Amino acid sequence: MCQLLGMNCNVPTDICFSFTGFQKRGGATDVHADGWGIAFFEGKGVRLFLDPQPSAQSPVAELVRNYPIRSLNVIAHIRKATQGIVSLENTHPFQRELWGQYWVFAHNGNLPQFQPELDGSFLPVGDTDSERIFCWLLQSLRSRFDDVPPAREALFDALHELTTPLAGMGIFNYLLSNGDSLFAHCSTELSYIVRHAPFATAHLKDEDVMVDFSEVTTPNDRVAVIATQPLTDNEPWITMPPGSLWLFHDGEVVAHRLTLPSPFKSLSGS
Amino acid sequence: MCQLLGMNCNVPTDICFSFTGFQKRGGATDVHADGWGIAFFEGKGVRLFLDPQPSAQSPVAELVRNYPIRSLNVIAHIRKATQGIVSLENTHPFQRELWGQYWVFAHNGNLPQFQPELDGSFLPVGDTDSERIFCWLLQSLRSRFDDVPPAREALFDALHELTTPLAGMGIFNYLLSNGDSLFAHCSTELSYIVRHAPFATAHLKDEDVMVDFSEVTTPNDRVAVIATQPLTDNEPWITMPPGSLWLFHDGEVVAHRLTLPSPFKSLSGS
């Protein structure tokens, strides 16, 4: 299995502190040593750093840790390969373009039984089930909304409808962003914290590093951090209930809804 | 205007030497200071490093220069903005997926009169004419070959047919790769060199750096380097004639054909 890290903010924020702890789990404090990646939205563009090496030893990860890239939406992933070989094309996050927006997706889990038909509009390059699911999600969104990107809430409704049938088929924790919002689905394990004024000091679990957020923020800043397991040991992380989809925008939770599997729902037409 | 750098090899090769000289042109020895990017194919995957900062001062460029990423196909670009603001989404190379392959494109020039209709299958995220042309090229390839990726030669024929009408409409130097081959179109300025045994010593034009390729190669290695302007001052670079499309595979020229504009050719149907 893998680990996920996401960030959604109301002002461009760097993720150096959180990434420092997360990076350690890629082969140092934990076993997720089969590659890693991180995507930063900056304006409408995306910077995607991928490395099939363990993040704990990766020179690219060192760069990311020390080079503050300020972003409203970040998605990172460290991989413990369960499907697909260790290779660049199987390294998350995956990126595609839909409606003239970049979309980024990372997945923790397995959905071996889900073999959707792909119409060719988005095709996987590697051989993970994760990339296949991402292609199917984008294909489904495009066929549902045609050429018109929907409003945030309509997108959440659509993702809820698409995710719900899969939530009972396997482990399907994911982070998805189009640069505007960040969608998080907790299938088995995902937590989050929203940091806002008055800011306090945080201490990493995976390395003895501390930061006083009051020194590096303004009173209006709001930052949501989402992770498979809490990254700090002195903050009140919220554990998402298994089977729940969350919409983060401007650093706060805008919507959340259960995705309990329904045996009466089929995948046809989605 | 901008500058292009490409590499196509028969064994995975790093581009550190060429990139060292190329990077200097991004704000140090030349004026291309409005961002830069480089894409490395590794297997079926791509690592795309983008930075809207001048490459001569970019920490990401420092990483690329010092971290040998071995690749069969590389495309790099340094930008002097002529259309579109300086921003990440306008930074070349651009990347999309078609037929389950990643495609990478970088452009030097301007085609302001070319306003193709896009059907939504590939849409630009930024506002450069370059990204628009790339989207149109991929859309045209998909509509021509449907779901079946064509053989290399058929792809070259199709690109020749698509490129020819544009060759007379503006400046249209480009590099394009799907990870298998590298296509280079010289509209006004592009040179290349093929390095093979017996390997000799090369000296950069933009920095006093030398490399003895015989020490870092095997006798079977073959490496084609393509650049807007020659990167070394002691090697026999070949100047491509304006209006010519080139196909590089396994480090050598497989095909080349003129793309002189024909006034009798319309864009319809392409």
Coordinates of C-alpha atoms in Angstrom, one line a residue:
Chain A
M1 CA 0.0 0.0 0.0
C2 CA 0.9 3.6 -0.3
Q3 CA 0.6 6.9 1.5
L4 CA -1.1 10.1 0.4
L5 CA -0.5 13.7 1.2
G6 CA -2.6 16.6 0.1
M7 CA -2.7 20.3 0.8
N8 CA -5.4 22.9 0.0
C9 CA -5.1 26.6 1.0
N10 CA -6.6 30.0 0.6
V11 CA -3.2 31.6 -0.1
P12 CA -0.2 30.0 -1.9
T13 CA 1.6 28.1 0.7
D14 CA 4.7 25.9 0.6
I15 CA 4.6 22.3 1.8
C16 CA 8.2 21.9 2.9
F17 CA 7.3 21.2 6.6
S18 CA 4.8 18.4 5.8
F19 CA 6.8 17.0 3.0
T20 CA 9.8 16.7 5.3
G21 CA 8.0 14.2 7.5
F22 CA 6.2 12.5 4.6
Q23 CA 9.4 12.0 2.6
K24 CA 10.9 10.0 5.6
R25 CA 8.1 7.4 5.2
G26 CA 9.5 6.6 1.7
G27 CA 12.1 4.1 2.8
A28 CA 13.3 5.6 6.2
T29 CA 10.6 5.5 8.9
D30 CA 8.3 3.4 6.8
V31 CA 8.3 0.9 3.9
H32 CA 6.9 3.0 1.0
A33 CA 10.1 2.8 -1.1
D34 CA 8.9 2.1 -4.6
G35 CA 8.9 5.6 -5.9
W36 CA 7.2 8.9 -5.0
G37 CA 5.8 12.0 -6.6
I38 CA 4.4 15.4 -5.9
A39 CA 2.3 17.8 -8.0
F40 CA 2.0 21.5 -7.3
F41 CA -0.6 23.7 -8.9
E42 CA 0.7 27.2 -9.6
G43 CA -1.9 29.3 -11.3
K44 CA -3.3 27.0 -14.0
G45 CA 0.0 25.2 -14.5
V46 CA 1.3 22.1 -12.7
R47 CA 4.8 21.1 -11.6
L48 CA 4.9 17.4 -11.3
F49 CA 8.0 15.8 -9.8
L50 CA 8.2 12.0 -10.1
D51 CA 11.0 9.7 -9.0
P52 CA 10.9 5.9 -9.1
Q53 CA 13.6 5.9 -6.3
P54 CA 12.7 5.9 -2.6
S55 CA 11.9 9.4 -1.5
A56 CA 14.1 9.1 1.5
Q57 CA 17.1 8.9 -0.8
S58 CA 15.9 10.9 -3.8
P59 CA 17.8 14.0 -4.9
V60 CA 14.6 15.3 -6.4
A61 CA 12.9 15.0 -3.0
E62 CA 15.8 16.9 -1.5
L63 CA 15.1 19.7 -3.9
V64 CA 11.4 19.7 -3.1
R65 CA 12.1 19.8 0.6
N66 CA 14.4 22.8 0.3
Y67 CA 12.8 24.8 -2.5
P68 CA 9.6 26.5 -1.3
I69 CA 7.1 26.2 -4.1
R70 CA 4.0 28.0 -3.1
S71 CA 0.7 26.4 -4.2
L72 CA -3.0 26.4 -3.5
N73 CA -3.3 22.6 -4.2
V74 CA -0.7 19.9 -3.7
I75 CA -0.9 16.2 -4.1
A76 CA 1.9 13.8 -3.1
H77 CA 2.2 10.0 -3.0
I78 CA 4.8 7.5 -1.8
R79 CA 4.5 4.1 -3.3
K80 CA 4.7 0.5 -2.0
A81 CA 4.0 -1.4 -5.2
T82 CA 1.2 -3.8 -5.1
Q83 CA 0.2 -3.7 -8.8
G84 CA 2.5 -2.8 -11.6
I85 CA 6.3 -2.9 -11.6
V86 CA 8.4 -0.2 -10.0
S87 CA 8.8 2.3 -12.9
L88 CA 8.3 5.9 -13.8
E89 CA 5.1 5.3 -15.7
N90 CA 3.6 3.6 -12.6
T91 CA 4.6 6.4 -10.2
H92 CA 1.8 8.6 -8.8
P93 CA 0.4 11.2 -9.0
F94 CA -0.9 10.9 -12.6
Q95 CA -1.8 14.0 -14.7
R96 CA -4.1 14.6 -17.6
E97 CA -5.9 17.6 -19.1
L98 CA -9.7 17.9 -19.2
W99 CA -11.6 21.1 -20.2
G100 CA -8.4 23.0 -20.5
Q101 CA -7.5 22.2 -16.9
Y102 CA -4.9 19.9 -15.6
W103 CA -6.1 17.2 -13.3
V104 CA -3.9 15.3 -10.8
F105 CA -4.8 12.0 -9.1
A106 CA -3.1 9.8 -6.6
H107 CA -4.5 6.6 -5.1
N108 CA -3.8 4.4 -2.1
G109 CA -5.3 0.9 -2.4
N110 CA -6.4 -1.7 -4.9
L111 CA -9.5 -2.3 -7.0
P112 CA -8.5 -5.4 -8.9
Q113 CA -12.1 -6.3 -9.9
F114 CA -12.8 -3.0 -11.4
Q115 CA -12.1 -3.2 -15.1
P116 CA -13.9 -0.3 -16.7
E117 CA -14.2 0.1 -20.5
L118 CA -12.2 3.0 -21.7
D119 CA -13.3 4.8 -24.9
G120 CA -9.8 6.1 -25.8
S121 CA -10.2 9.6 -24.6
F122 CA -8.0 9.0 -21.6
L123 CA -5.8 5.8 -21.6
P124 CA -3.3 4.6 -19.0
V125 CA 0.4 4.7 -20.0
G126 CA 1.5 2.4 -17.2
D127 CA -0.1 -0.8 -15.8
T128 CA -1.5 0.2 -12.4
D129 CA -5.2 -0.1 -11.6
S130 CA -4.9 3.4 -10.2
E131 CA -4.1 5.1 -13.5
R132 CA -6.9 3.1 -15.1
I133 CA -9.4 4.4 -12.5
F134 CA -8.2 7.9 -13.0
C135 CA -8.7 7.6 -16.8
W136 CA -12.2 6.2 -16.2
L137 CA -13.1 9.0 -13.8
L138 CA -12.1 11.7 -16.3
Q139 CA -13.8 9.9 -19.2
S140 CA -17.0 9.7 -17.0
L141 CA -16.8 13.4 -16.1
R142 CA -16.4 14.4 -19.7
S143 CA -19.2 12.2 -20.9
R144 CA -21.4 13.6 -18.2
F145 CA -20.7 17.3 -18.6
D146 CA -19.7 17.3 -22.2
D147 CA -17.5 20.3 -23.1
V148 CA -18.7 22.5 -20.2
P149 CA -16.7 22.2 -16.9
P150 CA -19.3 22.1 -14.1
A151 CA -19.5 24.2 -11.0
R152 CA -17.6 22.9 -7.9
E153 CA -20.7 21.5 -6.2
A154 CA -21.9 19.7 -9.4
L155 CA -18.4 18.2 -9.7
F156 CA -18.6 17.0 -6.1
D157 CA -22.0 15.4 -6.8
A158 CA -20.7 13.7 -9.9
L159 CA -17.6 12.4 -8.1
H160 CA -19.8 11.1 -5.3
E161 CA -22.0 9.2 -7.7
L162 CA -18.9 7.8 -9.5
T163 CA -17.0 6.9 -6.3
T164 CA -19.9 5.3 -4.4
P165 CA -20.1 2.1 -6.4
L166 CA -16.4 1.6 -6.1
A167 CA -16.1 2.3 -2.4
G168 CA -17.2 -1.3 -1.5
M169 CA -15.2 -3.0 -4.2
G170 CA -11.7 -2.6 -2.7
I171 CA -9.5 0.0 -1.1
F172 CA -10.0 3.3 -2.7
N173 CA -8.4 6.2 -0.9
Y174 CA -7.7 8.9 -3.3
L175 CA -6.8 12.6 -3.8
L176 CA -7.9 14.5 -6.9
S177 CA -7.5 18.1 -7.9
N178 CA -8.1 20.3 -10.9
G179 CA -6.3 23.2 -9.3
D180 CA -9.4 24.8 -8.0
S181 CA -10.4 22.3 -5.3
L182 CA -9.1 19.2 -3.7
F183 CA -11.3 16.1 -3.5
A184 CA -10.4 13.4 -1.0
H185 CA -12.0 10.0 -0.7
C186 CA -11.4 8.0 2.5
S187 CA -12.0 4.3 1.8
T188 CA -10.0 3.0 4.8
E189 CA -7.6 5.5 6.1
L190 CA -7.3 9.3 5.7
S191 CA -7.0 12.2 8.2
Y192 CA -6.9 16.0 7.9
I193 CA -6.2 19.1 9.8
V194 CA -7.2 22.7 9.1
R195 CA -4.7 25.2 10.3
H196 CA -5.9 28.8 10.9
A197 CA -5.3 31.7 13.2
P198 CA -4.3 31.7 16.0
F199 CA -1.5 29.5 14.6
A200 CA 0.5 27.3 17.0
T201 CA 3.6 25.2 16.9
A202 CA 3.6 21.8 15.2
H203 CA 6.0 18.9 15.6
L204 CA 6.6 16.2 13.1
K205 CA 6.1 12.5 14.0
D206 CA 8.7 11.2 11.6
E207 CA 11.6 13.6 12.3
D208 CA 12.4 15.9 15.2
V209 CA 11.4 19.0 13.3
M210 CA 9.2 21.8 14.7
V211 CA 7.7 24.9 13.1
D212 CA 5.9 27.8 14.7
F213 CA 3.2 28.6 12.1
S214 CA 2.5 32.0 13.7
E215 CA 5.9 33.2 12.4
V216 CA 5.3 32.2 8.8
T217 CA 1.6 33.0 8.3
T218 CA -0.8 36.0 8.2
P219 CA -4.1 35.9 10.3
N220 CA -6.2 35.2 7.2
D221 CA -4.3 32.2 6.1
R222 CA -6.1 28.8 6.1
V223 CA -4.4 25.6 5.2
A224 CA -5.9 22.1 5.1
V225 CA -3.5 19.2 5.1
I226 CA -4.7 15.7 4.3
A227 CA -2.6 12.6 4.9
T228 CA -3.0 8.8 5.2
Q229 CA -1.7 9.1 8.7
P230 CA -1.3 12.3 10.8
L231 CA 2.1 13.9 10.1
T232 CA 2.4 15.7 13.5
D233 CA 2.1 14.4 17.0
N234 CA 0.8 17.5 18.8
E235 CA -2.2 18.6 16.7
P236 CA -5.8 17.5 16.6
W237 CA -6.0 15.6 13.3
I238 CA -9.5 14.5 12.3
T239 CA -9.9 11.0 11.2
M240 CA -12.2 10.7 8.2
P241 CA -14.8 7.9 8.5
P242 CA -14.2 5.1 6.0
G243 CA -16.5 5.6 3.0
S244 CA -16.5 9.4 2.8
L245 CA -15.8 11.9 0.1
W246 CA -14.6 15.4 1.0
L247 CA -14.4 18.6 -0.9
F248 CA -11.7 21.1 0.2
H249 CA -11.6 24.7 -1.2
D250 CA -9.8 27.7 0.1
G251 CA -8.3 25.7 3.0
E252 CA -11.5 24.4 4.4
V253 CA -14.0 21.6 4.2
V254 CA -16.8 22.7 1.9
A255 CA -18.7 19.5 1.6
H256 CA -18.5 15.9 2.7
R257 CA -20.8 12.9 2.1
L258 CA -20.8 9.2 2.8
T259 CA -20.0 6.8 0.0
L260 CA -21.3 3.6 1.5
P261 CA -21.6 1.0 -1.1
S262 CA -25.1 0.3 -2.4
P263 CA -25.8 -3.2 -3.8
F264 CA -28.6 -1.7 -5.9
K265 CA -26.3 0.6 -7.8
S266 CA -24.7 -0.7 -11.0
L267 CA -21.9 0.8 -12.9
S268 CA -23.8 1.0 -16.2
G269 CA -24.1 4.4 -17.7
S270 CA -21.4 6.0 -15.5
Chain B
M1 CA 11.8 33.9 -29.5
C2 CA 13.0 30.8 -27.8
Q3 CA 15.6 28.1 -28.1
L4 CA 15.1 24.3 -28.4
L5 CA 17.2 21.4 -27.4
G6 CA 16.5 17.7 -28.2
M7 CA 18.3 14.4 -27.8
N8 CA 17.5 11.0 -29.3
C9 CA 19.7 8.0 -28.6
N10 CA 20.0 4.3 -29.0
V11 CA 21.0 3.7 -25.3
P12 CA 19.7 5.7 -22.3
T13 CA 22.1 8.7 -22.1
D14 CA 22.2 11.7 -19.8
I15 CA 22.1 15.2 -21.2
C16 CA 24.1 16.9 -18.5
F17 CA 26.8 18.2 -20.8
S18 CA 24.5 19.7 -23.5
F19 CA 22.1 21.1 -20.8
T20 CA 25.0 22.9 -19.1
G21 CA 25.6 25.0 -22.2
F22 CA 21.9 25.3 -23.0
Q23 CA 21.0 26.5 -19.5
K24 CA 23.4 29.4 -19.7
R25 CA 21.4 30.8 -22.6
G26 CA 18.4 31.3 -20.3
G27 CA 19.4 34.6 -18.9
A28 CA 23.3 34.4 -18.7
T29 CA 24.9 34.1 -22.2
D30 CA 21.6 34.9 -24.0
V31 CA 18.2 36.6 -23.4
H32 CA 15.8 33.6 -23.0
A33 CA 14.9 34.3 -19.4
D34 CA 11.1 33.8 -19.3
G35 CA 11.1 30.2 -18.1
W36 CA 12.4 26.9 -19.2
G37 CA 11.5 23.2 -19.1
I38 CA 12.9 19.8 -19.9
A39 CA 11.2 16.5 -20.5
F40 CA 12.9 13.1 -20.1
F41 CA 11.3 9.9 -21.4
E42 CA 12.2 7.0 -19.2
G43 CA 10.6 3.8 -20.4
K44 CA 7.0 4.8 -21.1
G45 CA 7.0 7.5 -18.4
V46 CA 8.0 11.1 -18.6
R47 CA 9.7 13.4 -16.1
L48 CA 8.9 17.0 -16.9
F49 CA 10.7 19.7 -15.1
L50 CA 9.2 23.2 -15.6
D51 CA 10.2 26.5 -14.1
P52 CA 9.0 30.0 -15.0
Q53 CA 12.3 31.4 -13.6
P54 CA 15.3 32.0 -15.8
S55 CA 17.2 28.7 -16.2
A56 CA 20.5 30.4 -15.4
Q57 CA 19.2 31.0 -11.9
S58 CA 16.8 28.1 -11.4
P59 CA 17.5 25.6 -8.6
V60 CA 15.5 23.0 -10.6
A61 CA 18.0 23.6 -13.5
E62 CA 20.8 23.1 -11.1
L63 CA 19.3 19.7 -10.1
V64 CA 18.9 18.7 -13.8
R65 CA 22.4 19.7 -14.6
N66 CA 23.9 17.6 -11.7
Y67 CA 21.5 14.7 -11.6
P68 CA 22.2 12.3 -14.6
I69 CA 18.8 11.2 -15.8
R70 CA 19.3 8.6 -18.6
S71 CA 16.8 8.9 -21.4
L72 CA 16.3 7.9 -25.0
N73 CA 14.4 11.0 -25.8
V74 CA 14.7 14.5 -24.3
I75 CA 13.1 17.8 -25.2
A76 CA 14.1 21.1 -23.6
H77 CA 13.1 24.7 -24.1
I78 CA 14.1 28.1 -22.8
R79 CA 11.6 30.8 -23.4
K80 CA 11.7 34.4 -24.4
A81 CA 8.0 35.3 -24.2
T82 CA 6.4 36.6 -27.3
Q83 CA 2.8 35.4 -26.8
G84 CA 1.3 34.7 -23.4
I85 CA 2.4 36.0 -20.0
V86 CA 5.4 34.5 -18.1
S87 CA 3.7 31.7 -16.1
L88 CA 4.0 28.1 -15.4
E89 CA 1.1 27.1 -17.7
N90 CA 2.8 28.9 -20.6
T91 CA 6.2 27.2 -20.0
H92 CA 7.3 24.6 -22.6
P93 CA 7.5 21.6 -23.1
F94 CA 3.8 20.7 -23.1
Q95 CA 2.7 17.2 -22.4
R96 CA -0.4 15.2 -23.2
E97 CA -1.4 11.6 -23.5
L98 CA -2.6 10.0 -26.8
W99 CA -3.0 6.3 -27.5
G100 CA -1.7 5.5 -24.0
Q101 CA 1.6 7.2 -24.8
Y102 CA 2.9 10.5 -23.4
W103 CA 3.6 13.1 -26.1
V104 CA 5.9 16.1 -25.5
F105 CA 6.1 19.2 -27.6
A106 CA 8.2 22.4 -27.6
H107 CA 8.0 25.2 -30.1
N108 CA 10.2 28.1 -31.1
G109 CA 8.3 30.7 -33.1
N110 CA 5.0 32.3 -33.7
L111 CA 2.0 31.3 -35.8
P112 CA -0.5 34.1 -34.9
Q113 CA -2.7 33.6 -37.9
F114 CA -3.3 29.9 -37.3
Q115 CA -6.5 29.6 -35.2
P116 CA -7.5 26.0 -35.6
E117 CA -10.8 24.7 -34.3
L118 CA -10.4 22.4 -31.4
D119 CA -13.0 19.7 -30.7
G120 CA -12.3 19.4 -27.0
S121 CA -10.2 16.3 -27.0
F122 CA -7.1 18.3 -26.3
L123 CA -7.4 21.8 -25.0
P124 CA -4.7 24.3 -24.1
V125 CA -4.4 25.2 -20.4
G126 CA -2.3 28.4 -21.0
D127 CA -2.6 31.0 -23.7
T128 CA 0.3 30.4 -26.0
D129 CA -0.2 29.7 -29.7
S130 CA 2.4 26.9 -29.2
E131 CA 0.2 24.8 -26.8
R132 CA -2.8 25.4 -29.1
I133 CA -0.9 24.0 -32.1
F134 CA 0.2 21.0 -30.1
C135 CA -3.4 20.3 -29.1
W136 CA -4.4 20.6 -32.8
L137 CA -1.6 18.3 -33.9
L138 CA -2.7 15.6 -31.4
Q139 CA -6.4 16.0 -32.3
S140 CA -5.5 15.7 -36.0
L141 CA -3.4 12.6 -35.4
R142 CA -6.2 11.0 -33.4
S143 CA -8.9 11.8 -35.9
R144 CA -6.6 10.4 -38.7
F145 CA -5.6 7.2 -37.1
D146 CA -8.5 6.7 -34.7
D147 CA -7.6 4.4 -31.8
V148 CA -4.7 2.7 -33.4
P149 CA -1.3 4.3 -33.0
P150 CA 0.4 4.2 -36.5
A151 CA 3.8 2.9 -37.4
R152 CA 6.7 5.3 -37.1
E153 CA 6.8 6.0 -40.9
A154 CA 3.1 6.6 -41.1
L155 CA 3.4 9.0 -38.2
F156 CA 6.1 10.9 -40.0
D157 CA 4.0 11.1 -43.2
A158 CA 1.1 12.4 -41.2
L159 CA 3.2 15.0 -39.4
H160 CA 4.7 16.1 -42.7
E161 CA 1.2 16.6 -44.1
L162 CA 0.0 18.5 -41.1
T163 CA 3.2 20.6 -40.8
T164 CA 3.6 21.6 -44.5
P165 CA 0.6 24.1 -44.6
L166 CA 1.9 25.8 -41.5
A167 CA 5.5 26.0 -42.5
G168 CA 4.8 29.1 -44.6
M169 CA 2.4 30.8 -42.1
G170 CA 5.0 31.8 -39.5
I171 CA 8.0 30.6 -37.6
F172 CA 7.4 27.0 -36.6
N173 CA 10.5 25.3 -35.3
Y174 CA 9.4 22.4 -33.1
L175 CA 10.4 19.2 -31.4
L176 CA 7.9 16.5 -30.7
S177 CA 8.3 13.0 -29.2
N178 CA 6.2 10.1 -28.1
G179 CA 9.1 8.4 -26.4
D180 CA 9.8 6.2 -29.4
S181 CA 11.1 8.8 -31.9
L182 CA 11.9 12.4 -32.0
F183 CA 10.4 14.7 -34.7
A184 CA 12.1 18.0 -35.5
H185 CA 10.8 20.6 -37.7
C186 CA 13.1 23.4 -38.9
S187 CA 11.2 26.4 -40.0
T188 CA 14.0 29.0 -39.7
E189 CA 16.8 27.7 -37.4
L190 CA 17.7 24.2 -36.2
S191 CA 20.9 22.2 -36.2
Y192 CA 21.9 18.7 -35.2
I193 CA 24.9 16.4 -34.7
V194 CA 25.1 12.7 -34.4
R195 CA 27.8 11.5 -32.1
H196 CA 29.1 7.9 -32.6
A197 CA 32.3 5.9 -32.4
P198 CA 35.1 6.9 -32.6
F199 CA 34.0 9.5 -30.0
A200 CA 36.0 12.6 -29.6
T201 CA 36.2 15.6 -27.2
A202 CA 33.6 18.3 -27.3
H203 CA 33.8 21.9 -26.0
L204 CA 30.8 24.0 -25.1
K205 CA 30.3 27.4 -26.7
D206 CA 28.5 29.0 -23.7
E207 CA 30.8 27.8 -20.9
D208 CA 34.4 26.6 -20.8
V209 CA 33.4 23.0 -20.3
M210 CA 34.8 20.0 -22.2
V211 CA 33.9 16.3 -22.2
D212 CA 35.8 13.4 -23.7
F213 CA 32.9 11.2 -25.0
S214 CA 35.2 8.3 -25.5
E215 CA 35.4 8.0 -21.8
V216 CA 31.7 7.9 -21.1
T217 CA 30.4 5.8 -24.0
T218 CA 30.6 2.3 -25.5
P219 CA 31.4 1.8 -29.2
N220 CA 27.8 1.0 -30.1
D221 CA 26.4 4.2 -28.6
R222 CA 24.8 6.7 -30.9
V223 CA 23.4 10.0 -29.8
A224 CA 21.7 12.7 -31.9
V225 CA 21.6 16.2 -30.4
I226 CA 19.3 18.8 -32.0
A227 CA 19.5 22.5 -31.0
T228 CA 18.4 25.9 -32.3
Q229 CA 22.1 26.9 -32.4
P230 CA 25.1 24.5 -32.1
L231 CA 26.1 23.9 -28.5
T232 CA 29.7 23.1 -29.1
D233 CA 32.4 25.0 -31.1
N234 CA 34.6 22.1 -32.2
E235 CA 32.2 19.7 -33.8
P236 CA 30.6 19.5 -37.3
W237 CA 27.0 20.5 -36.6
I238 CA 24.6 20.1 -39.5
T239 CA 22.3 23.0 -40.3
M240 CA 18.9 21.8 -41.3
P241 CA 17.4 23.6 -44.3
P242 CA 14.5 25.9 -43.5
G243 CA 11.3 24.1 -44.2
S244 CA 12.3 20.5 -43.3
L245 CA 10.9 17.8 -41.1
W246 CA 13.2 15.2 -39.6
L247 CA 12.6 11.9 -37.9
F248 CA 15.2 10.7 -35.4
H249 CA 15.2 7.2 -34.0
D250 CA 17.9 5.2 -32.2
G251 CA 20.2 8.2 -32.4
E252 CA 20.2 8.6 -36.2
V253 CA 18.2 10.3 -38.9
V254 CA 15.7 7.9 -40.3
A255 CA 13.9 10.3 -42.6
H256 CA 13.7 13.9 -43.6
R257 CA 11.5 15.7 -46.1
L258 CA 10.9 19.3 -47.2
T259 CA 7.9 21.2 -45.9
L260 CA 7.9 24.0 -48.3
P261 CA 4.6 25.8 -48.2
S262 CA 2.2 25.1 -51.0
P263 CA -0.4 27.8 -51.8
F264 CA -2.7 25.0 -53.1
K265 CA -2.9 23.1 -49.9
S266 CA -5.7 24.0 -47.5
L267 CA -6.0 23.0 -43.9
S268 CA -9.4 21.4 -44.3
G269 CA -9.7 17.8 -43.5
S270 CA -6.4 17.7 -41.6

